[in-house]
Amino acid sequence: MNSETIHTHFAEHFNGATGTIYAAPGRINLIGEHTDYNGGFVFPGAVEQGMMAEIRPNGTRAIRAYSIDLKDYDEFSLDDEQGPKASHFRYIFGVAREMMKRGVKVEGFDCAFAGDVPLGAGMSSSAALESCFAFAINDLFGNNAISKMELAKVGQATEHIYLGLNCGIMDQFASVHGKAGQLMRLDCRSGEFEYFPWNPKGYRLVLVNSCVKHELAGSPYNDRRKSCENVVAAINAKYGCKAETLRDCSWEQIEGVKECCSETDIRRATFVMGEKDRVLAVCAALEAGDYETVGQKMYETHHGLSKDYEVSCEELDFLNEVAKECGVTGSRIMGGGFGGCTINLVKDELYLPFVAAAKAEYALKFGHAPKVYDVVISDGARKL
Ligand code: GLA
């Protein structure tokens, strides 16, 4: 999707009018999965695939929205409590309402939007949509007074309140703060972050999309989060402390509440504790140019996500095995899990044989080919 196409649709639906065009990307995450809502570290970067919207204030209290991809149109009032039913419009409604809560004098607007982030691939198409509109509303109605981190929180609150998904901050953070050629290590407890140049000479990142679609809101994502919270509550009760997340807890404390928690909850908390350490190990390895260690940590994460956190599926485990057999440096599930992509750290010379093997072997086993995307680390939300 490019800005000319967006404009053609916008003009067609809104009497030849012209608005302002905004864009925001999806994201990859090198490592640090299911750590964000546990106050841990994540290591994402924005990608070139994203969402784009043309927007023009219309002088009313209504949002008139056209989804180009779904060929779907709806109108809804900013002052309505319920908002639209379809999720693609609820994201826009939720973002507008959350911006209003933060003091922005949002007015009605006409908009047409589209994107090229594959849906349900674990690349955060919804965060891209939220960030695009949060950024746009801040620019059009808010004098850009809302900080970038708060824009990310607007997207996250939209997921929680309007879509029922209790996600962490990683996806919206990455979509808003992304920079071309830079990964970001975010400490989700303090909100501090650092850019890390991503220039892995001799290696590249490749996503392999199983094309198994997950619907995170309807999936056990919230249930994973609950497990972690159960363990934190048990630790607070036993040790009389005030830990907010697993980040504030120690390995010893987890060991100490084994008897008062379910085996499943403890296993999940153990994964999160290990994942927190793996992000830091990957950062150190990257600084030393040690890509073998980066890759090894990725395999460890996959194993934990699959066996301990249980967010994998047959297709993703299969793709991970193919990567291993091909000698790929690192491979793991990316994002929330339950389908979507694996992210693979591949030596340049292995790229073609790996992609060919993944496509052929996957098609043979599951009857359809996976999709492959080369990762290009790109800029975050912006006005075009
Ligand atoms: C989804 C959520 C994120 C994060 C990841 C798992 O993408 O939206 O907040 O929890 O899953 O790391």
Short mmCIF file of C-alpha atoms and ligand atoms in Angstrom, two decimals:
data_model
loop_
_atom_site.label_atom_id
_atom_site.label_comp_id
_atom_site.label_asym_id
_atom_site.label_seq_id
_atom_site.Cartn_x
_atom_site.Cartn_y
_atom_site.Cartn_z
CA MET A 1 0.00 0.00 0.00
CA ASN A 2 1.38 3.42 -0.87
CA SER A 3 0.16 6.91 -0.16
CA GLU A 4 -1.24 7.42 -3.68
CA THR A 5 -3.47 4.38 -3.34
CA ILE A 6 -4.64 5.49 0.10
CA HIS A 7 -5.44 8.90 -1.32
CA THR A 8 -7.37 7.49 -4.28
CA HIS A 9 -9.63 5.59 -1.86
CA PHE A 10 -9.94 8.52 0.52
CA ALA A 11 -10.97 10.90 -2.25
CA GLU A 12 -13.43 8.36 -3.62
CA HIS A 13 -15.18 7.94 -0.27
CA PHE A 14 -15.08 11.52 0.92
CA ASN A 15 -16.15 13.64 -2.05
CA GLY A 16 -12.74 14.22 -3.55
CA ALA A 17 -11.31 15.65 -0.33
CA THR A 18 -7.66 15.54 0.72
CA GLY A 19 -6.40 14.80 4.21
CA THR A 20 -3.06 14.20 5.90
CA ILE A 21 -1.38 10.81 5.60
CA TYR A 22 0.20 9.03 8.58
CA ALA A 23 1.96 5.68 8.87
CA ALA A 24 3.07 3.36 11.65
CA PRO A 25 4.89 0.03 11.43
CA GLY A 26 4.57 -3.49 12.79
CA ARG A 27 7.51 -4.93 14.71
CA ILE A 28 9.85 -7.85 15.16
CA ASN A 29 11.27 -8.85 18.52
CA LEU A 30 14.77 -10.33 18.63
CA ILE A 31 14.27 -11.77 22.09
CA GLY A 32 12.27 -11.15 25.30
CA GLU A 33 8.86 -12.75 24.82
CA HIS A 34 6.03 -12.49 27.37
CA THR A 35 8.37 -10.41 29.52
CA ASP A 36 6.76 -7.01 28.93
CA TYR A 37 3.73 -7.49 31.19
CA ASN A 38 6.11 -9.01 33.72
CA GLY A 39 8.18 -5.82 33.99
CA GLY A 40 11.11 -7.43 32.14
CA PHE A 41 13.14 -6.49 29.06
CA VAL A 42 12.17 -6.71 25.41
CA PHE A 43 14.29 -6.16 22.32
CA PRO A 44 12.08 -5.15 19.38
CA GLY A 45 12.54 -3.14 16.21
CA ALA A 46 10.02 -1.64 13.78
CA VAL A 47 9.64 -3.26 10.34
CA GLU A 48 8.87 -1.86 6.89
CA GLN A 49 5.38 -3.37 6.85
CA GLY A 50 2.82 -1.10 8.52
CA MET A 51 -0.51 0.66 8.49
CA MET A 52 -1.29 3.91 6.71
CA ALA A 53 -4.21 6.27 7.13
CA GLU A 54 -5.39 9.45 5.45
CA ILE A 55 -7.32 11.61 7.89
CA ARG A 56 -9.21 14.90 7.70
CA PRO A 57 -11.16 16.65 10.49
CA ASN A 58 -14.83 16.86 9.44
CA GLY A 59 -16.21 19.44 11.87
CA THR A 60 -18.66 17.02 13.53
CA ARG A 61 -18.46 14.61 16.49
CA ALA A 62 -18.46 11.58 14.20
CA ILE A 63 -15.62 9.41 12.96
CA ARG A 64 -16.32 8.19 9.42
CA ALA A 65 -13.93 5.34 8.71
CA TYR A 66 -13.24 3.24 5.63
CA SER A 67 -11.09 0.10 5.77
CA ILE A 68 -9.59 -0.25 2.31
CA ASP A 69 -8.40 -3.82 2.91
CA LEU A 70 -11.76 -5.06 4.19
CA LYS A 71 -13.88 -2.77 1.98
CA ASP A 72 -15.87 -1.91 5.09
CA TYR A 73 -17.29 1.46 6.13
CA ASP A 74 -18.74 2.66 9.43
CA GLU A 75 -19.64 5.86 11.25
CA PHE A 76 -19.57 6.24 15.01
CA SER A 77 -19.73 9.07 17.49
CA LEU A 78 -16.84 10.10 19.71
CA ASP A 79 -19.35 10.61 22.51
CA ASP A 80 -20.89 7.17 22.32
CA GLU A 81 -19.94 4.89 25.23
CA GLN A 82 -20.17 1.63 23.31
CA GLY A 83 -18.49 2.35 20.01
CA PRO A 84 -18.52 0.22 16.87
CA LYS A 85 -18.66 -3.58 16.96
CA ALA A 86 -16.07 -4.56 14.33
CA SER A 87 -12.60 -4.79 15.83
CA HIS A 88 -10.90 -2.88 12.98
CA PHE A 89 -13.05 0.13 13.89
CA ARG A 90 -12.85 -0.42 17.64
CA TYR A 91 -9.09 0.21 17.50
CA ILE A 92 -9.73 3.68 16.07
CA PHE A 93 -12.60 4.41 18.44
CA GLY A 94 -10.56 3.22 21.45
CA VAL A 95 -7.54 5.32 20.52
CA ALA A 96 -9.69 8.44 20.02
CA ARG A 97 -11.43 7.91 23.39
CA GLU A 98 -8.14 7.29 25.18
CA MET A 99 -6.67 10.45 23.69
CA MET A 100 -9.73 12.35 24.94
CA LYS A 101 -9.14 10.93 28.44
CA ARG A 102 -5.65 12.41 28.27
CA GLY A 103 -7.03 15.86 27.60
CA VAL A 104 -6.79 16.03 23.81
CA LYS A 105 -9.75 17.86 22.24
CA VAL A 106 -10.44 15.24 19.62
CA GLU A 107 -12.95 16.22 16.93
CA GLY A 108 -14.69 14.09 14.36
CA PHE A 109 -12.73 13.04 11.29
CA ASP A 110 -12.97 11.15 8.03
CA CYS A 111 -10.36 8.47 7.42
CA ALA A 112 -9.37 5.70 5.05
CA PHE A 113 -6.80 3.16 6.16
CA ALA A 114 -4.94 0.10 4.91
CA GLY A 115 -1.88 -1.91 5.71
CA ASP A 116 0.54 -4.61 4.69
CA VAL A 117 1.36 -6.18 8.06
CA PRO A 118 0.17 -9.77 7.69
CA LEU A 119 -2.72 -10.31 10.12
CA GLY A 120 -2.27 -12.81 12.94
CA ALA A 121 1.41 -13.26 12.06
CA GLY A 122 2.71 -12.01 15.40
CA MET A 123 4.00 -8.83 13.73
CA SER A 124 1.58 -6.51 15.54
CA SER A 125 -0.78 -5.29 12.88
CA SER A 126 -3.13 -4.00 15.58
CA ALA A 127 -0.41 -2.01 17.36
CA ALA A 128 0.49 -0.49 13.97
CA LEU A 129 -3.11 0.64 13.52
CA GLU A 130 -3.35 2.04 17.05
CA SER A 131 -0.02 3.85 16.80
CA CYS A 132 -0.91 5.33 13.42
CA PHE A 133 -4.10 6.86 14.82
CA ALA A 134 -2.62 7.87 18.18
CA PHE A 135 0.19 9.67 16.36
CA ALA A 136 -2.25 11.29 13.92
CA ILE A 137 -4.70 12.48 16.58
CA ASN A 138 -1.84 13.92 18.62
CA ASP A 139 -0.68 15.82 15.54
CA LEU A 140 -4.09 16.97 14.27
CA PHE A 141 -5.81 17.83 17.56
CA GLY A 142 -3.23 17.75 20.34
CA ASN A 143 -0.34 20.01 19.24
CA ASN A 144 1.85 16.93 19.66
CA ALA A 145 1.72 17.49 23.41
CA ILE A 146 1.35 13.81 24.31
CA SER A 147 4.72 12.07 24.68
CA LYS A 148 5.64 9.09 22.52
CA MET A 149 5.59 6.72 25.49
CA GLU A 150 2.09 7.93 26.38
CA LEU A 151 0.98 7.33 22.77
CA ALA A 152 2.17 3.75 23.17
CA LYS A 153 0.13 3.52 26.39
CA VAL A 154 -2.93 4.82 24.52
CA GLY A 155 -2.60 1.85 22.14
CA GLN A 156 -2.11 -0.57 25.01
CA ALA A 157 -5.13 0.80 26.91
CA THR A 158 -7.16 0.40 23.72
CA GLU A 159 -6.29 -3.31 23.64
CA HIS A 160 -7.16 -3.73 27.32
CA ILE A 161 -10.39 -1.76 27.46
CA TYR A 162 -11.87 -2.01 23.97
CA LEU A 163 -10.56 -5.37 22.73
CA GLY A 164 -10.16 -7.34 25.96
CA LEU A 165 -6.53 -8.29 25.38
CA ASN A 166 -4.34 -7.63 28.42
CA CYS A 167 -1.17 -7.12 26.42
CA GLY A 168 2.08 -5.53 27.52
CA ILE A 169 3.63 -2.39 26.05
CA MET A 170 6.17 -3.86 23.63
CA ASP A 171 4.25 -3.70 20.34
CA GLN A 172 2.95 -0.16 20.66
CA PHE A 173 6.28 1.02 22.08
CA ALA A 174 8.15 -0.37 19.07
CA SER A 175 5.67 1.00 16.55
CA VAL A 176 5.96 4.51 17.97
CA HIS A 177 9.72 4.62 18.77
CA GLY A 178 11.17 2.59 15.88
CA LYS A 179 14.23 3.87 13.99
CA ALA A 180 15.67 2.56 10.73
CA GLY A 181 18.55 0.18 11.39
CA GLN A 182 18.11 0.24 15.19
CA LEU A 183 16.74 -2.31 17.61
CA MET A 184 15.57 -1.08 21.00
CA ARG A 185 16.07 -2.62 24.39
CA LEU A 186 13.22 -1.52 26.62
CA ASP A 187 13.09 -2.03 30.35
CA CYS A 188 9.34 -2.44 30.80
CA ARG A 189 9.49 -1.70 34.52
CA SER A 190 11.19 1.70 34.34
CA GLY A 191 10.27 2.60 30.76
CA GLU A 192 13.95 3.34 29.99
CA PHE A 193 15.21 2.27 26.61
CA GLU A 194 18.30 2.24 24.50
CA TYR A 195 18.84 1.97 20.73
CA PHE A 196 21.15 -0.79 19.48
CA PRO A 197 22.41 -0.52 15.90
CA TRP A 198 21.39 -3.64 14.00
CA ASN A 199 24.04 -4.34 11.42
CA PRO A 200 24.84 -8.04 11.65
CA LYS A 201 27.51 -8.50 9.03
CA GLY A 202 27.16 -11.92 7.45
CA TYR A 203 23.75 -12.63 9.01
CA ARG A 204 20.19 -11.60 8.39
CA LEU A 205 16.79 -11.90 10.06
CA VAL A 206 14.11 -13.82 8.23
CA LEU A 207 10.52 -14.39 9.29
CA VAL A 208 8.75 -17.58 8.29
CA ASN A 209 5.00 -17.28 8.62
CA SER A 210 3.27 -20.56 9.43
CA CYS A 211 0.04 -18.89 8.22
CA VAL A 212 -1.68 -20.38 11.23
CA LYS A 213 -3.75 -17.47 12.47
CA HIS A 214 -4.19 -16.78 16.12
CA GLU A 215 -6.76 -14.50 17.66
CA LEU A 216 -4.91 -13.32 20.75
CA ALA A 217 -7.95 -11.87 22.49
CA GLY A 218 -9.77 -15.17 22.27
CA SER A 219 -6.68 -17.17 23.07
CA PRO A 220 -5.06 -18.14 26.34
CA TYR A 221 -2.82 -15.04 26.27
CA ASN A 222 -4.66 -13.47 29.19
CA ASP A 223 -4.47 -16.79 30.96
CA ARG A 224 -0.64 -16.77 30.72
CA ARG A 225 -0.59 -13.34 32.23
CA LYS A 226 -2.85 -14.52 35.05
CA SER A 227 -0.45 -17.39 35.85
CA CYS A 228 2.38 -14.90 36.33
CA GLU A 229 0.20 -12.70 38.53
CA ASN A 230 -0.79 -15.70 40.66
CA VAL A 231 2.85 -16.43 41.41
CA VAL A 232 3.55 -12.78 42.27
CA ALA A 233 0.53 -12.75 44.63
CA ALA A 234 1.77 -15.94 46.32
CA ILE A 235 5.23 -14.42 46.78
CA ASN A 236 3.78 -11.22 48.26
CA ALA A 237 1.63 -13.26 50.64
CA LYS A 238 4.47 -15.52 51.76
CA TYR A 239 7.25 -12.94 52.02
CA GLY A 240 5.18 -9.91 52.98
CA CYS A 241 6.69 -7.92 50.08
CA LYS A 242 5.10 -5.68 47.47
CA ALA A 243 6.36 -7.13 44.20
CA GLU A 244 4.39 -5.71 41.28
CA THR A 245 5.57 -8.16 38.68
CA LEU A 246 7.91 -11.14 38.36
CA ARG A 247 10.68 -8.64 37.66
CA ASP A 248 10.61 -7.77 41.37
CA CYS A 249 10.88 -11.42 42.42
CA SER A 250 13.91 -13.70 42.85
CA TRP A 251 14.50 -17.30 41.78
CA GLU A 252 14.58 -18.24 45.50
CA GLN A 253 11.15 -16.71 46.07
CA ILE A 254 9.70 -18.67 43.16
CA GLU A 255 11.22 -21.82 44.61
CA GLY A 256 9.72 -20.84 47.97
CA VAL A 257 6.11 -20.71 46.72
CA LYS A 258 6.19 -23.96 44.79
CA GLU A 259 3.86 -25.58 47.30
CA CYS A 260 1.22 -22.81 47.19
CA CYS A 261 0.96 -22.48 43.38
CA SER A 262 -0.07 -24.82 40.62
CA GLU A 263 2.71 -26.65 38.78
CA THR A 264 1.61 -24.86 35.59
CA ASP A 265 1.88 -21.39 37.11
CA ILE A 266 5.34 -22.13 38.50
CA ARG A 267 6.54 -23.53 35.17
CA ARG A 268 5.34 -20.39 33.38
CA ALA A 269 6.93 -18.06 35.93
CA THR A 270 10.20 -19.98 35.59
CA PHE A 271 10.18 -19.38 31.85
CA VAL A 272 9.68 -15.64 32.38
CA MET A 273 12.58 -15.45 34.87
CA GLY A 274 14.88 -17.19 32.37
CA GLU A 275 13.71 -15.02 29.48
CA LYS A 276 14.50 -11.87 31.42
CA ASP A 277 18.12 -13.04 31.75
CA ARG A 278 18.32 -14.13 28.13
CA VAL A 279 17.59 -10.61 26.85
CA LEU A 280 20.53 -9.25 28.80
CA ALA A 281 22.75 -12.09 27.61
CA VAL A 282 21.78 -11.33 24.00
CA CYS A 283 22.59 -7.62 24.44
CA ALA A 284 26.05 -8.48 25.76
CA ALA A 285 26.61 -10.98 22.95
CA LEU A 286 25.54 -8.42 20.34
CA GLU A 287 27.98 -5.87 21.70
CA ALA A 288 30.72 -8.48 21.41
CA GLY A 289 29.60 -9.40 17.86
CA ASP A 290 28.93 -12.94 19.09
CA TYR A 291 26.01 -14.01 16.91
CA GLU A 292 26.39 -17.68 17.79
CA THR A 293 25.36 -16.89 21.38
CA VAL A 294 22.49 -14.70 20.16
CA GLY A 295 21.25 -17.65 18.11
CA GLN A 296 21.65 -20.15 20.91
CA LYS A 297 19.55 -17.94 23.21
CA MET A 298 16.86 -17.76 20.54
CA TYR A 299 16.67 -21.56 20.45
CA GLU A 300 16.46 -21.61 24.25
CA THR A 301 13.57 -19.15 24.11
CA HIS A 302 11.75 -21.30 21.58
CA HIS A 303 12.15 -24.34 23.76
CA GLY A 304 10.80 -22.46 26.79
CA LEU A 305 7.88 -20.94 24.88
CA SER A 306 6.99 -24.33 23.52
CA LYS A 307 7.47 -26.63 26.52
CA ASP A 308 7.11 -24.37 29.57
CA TYR A 309 4.98 -21.43 28.51
CA GLU A 310 3.02 -23.56 26.05
CA VAL A 311 2.31 -20.92 23.43
CA SER A 312 3.64 -22.86 20.44
CA CYS A 313 1.84 -25.18 18.05
CA GLU A 314 2.81 -28.10 15.82
CA GLU A 315 3.49 -25.87 12.83
CA LEU A 316 5.85 -23.53 14.69
CA ASP A 317 7.73 -26.39 16.34
CA PHE A 318 8.13 -27.94 12.91
CA LEU A 319 9.56 -24.71 11.42
CA ASN A 320 11.94 -24.48 14.37
CA GLU A 321 13.16 -28.04 13.71
CA VAL A 322 13.68 -27.32 10.01
CA ALA A 323 15.80 -24.30 10.95
CA LYS A 324 17.87 -26.42 13.32
CA GLU A 325 18.40 -29.13 10.71
CA CYS A 326 19.52 -26.54 8.17
CA GLY A 327 22.12 -25.17 10.60
CA VAL A 328 20.35 -21.82 11.05
CA THR A 329 22.07 -19.84 13.85
CA GLY A 330 18.92 -18.99 15.84
CA SER A 331 15.19 -19.60 15.48
CA ARG A 332 12.13 -19.16 17.66
CA ILE A 333 8.45 -18.26 17.84
CA MET A 334 7.96 -14.51 17.66
CA GLY A 335 5.27 -12.51 19.46
CA GLY A 336 2.41 -13.85 21.52
CA GLY A 337 2.50 -17.32 19.96
CA PHE A 338 -0.34 -19.74 19.11
CA GLY A 339 0.54 -19.35 15.42
CA GLY A 340 2.19 -16.66 13.32
CA CYS A 341 5.90 -16.47 12.51
CA THR A 342 9.24 -17.82 13.56
CA ILE A 343 12.09 -15.32 13.57
CA ASN A 344 15.35 -16.74 12.26
CA LEU A 345 18.92 -15.48 12.47
CA VAL A 346 20.46 -16.88 9.31
CA LYS A 347 23.97 -16.73 7.87
CA ASP A 348 23.93 -15.11 4.42
CA GLU A 349 25.13 -18.28 2.69
CA LEU A 350 22.38 -20.36 4.32
CA TYR A 351 19.58 -18.00 3.39
CA LEU A 352 18.58 -19.58 0.07
CA PRO A 353 18.88 -23.24 1.13
CA PHE A 354 17.01 -22.54 4.38
CA VAL A 355 14.14 -20.70 2.72
CA ALA A 356 13.85 -23.44 0.08
CA ALA A 357 13.85 -26.19 2.72
CA ALA A 358 11.35 -24.40 4.97
CA LYS A 359 8.95 -23.88 2.07
CA ALA A 360 9.24 -27.40 0.66
CA GLU A 361 9.18 -29.37 3.92
CA TYR A 362 6.38 -27.30 5.44
CA ALA A 363 4.23 -27.62 2.31
CA LEU A 364 4.81 -31.36 2.26
CA LYS A 365 3.70 -31.74 5.87
CA PHE A 366 0.90 -29.18 6.15
CA GLY A 367 -0.34 -28.89 2.59
CA HIS A 368 0.35 -25.17 2.18
CA ALA A 369 3.54 -23.14 1.86
CA PRO A 370 4.68 -20.74 4.57
CA LYS A 371 5.34 -17.10 3.66
CA VAL A 372 8.82 -15.66 4.06
CA TYR A 373 9.70 -12.02 4.84
CA ASP A 374 13.16 -10.47 4.97
CA VAL A 375 13.34 -8.15 7.96
CA VAL A 376 14.22 -4.50 7.28
CA ILE A 377 14.43 -2.52 10.51
CA SER A 378 12.57 0.72 9.79
CA ASP A 379 11.21 3.99 11.20
CA GLY A 380 8.36 4.32 13.68
CA ALA A 381 5.08 6.27 13.48
CA ARG A 382 5.28 9.40 11.29
CA LYS A 383 3.47 11.92 9.12
CA LEU A 384 4.16 11.39 5.42
C1 GLA B 1 1.89 -9.84 22.09
C2 GLA B 1 1.59 -8.72 23.06
C3 GLA B 1 2.87 -8.12 23.63
C4 GLA B 1 3.79 -9.20 24.18
C5 GLA B 1 3.95 -10.34 23.18
C6 GLA B 1 4.71 -11.50 23.75
O1 GLA B 1 2.55 -9.35 20.96
O2 GLA B 1 0.84 -7.70 22.44
O3 GLA B 1 2.58 -7.17 24.61
O4 GLA B 1 3.35 -9.66 25.42
O5 GLA B 1 2.70 -10.83 22.72
O6 GLA B 1 6.02 -11.14 24.03
#
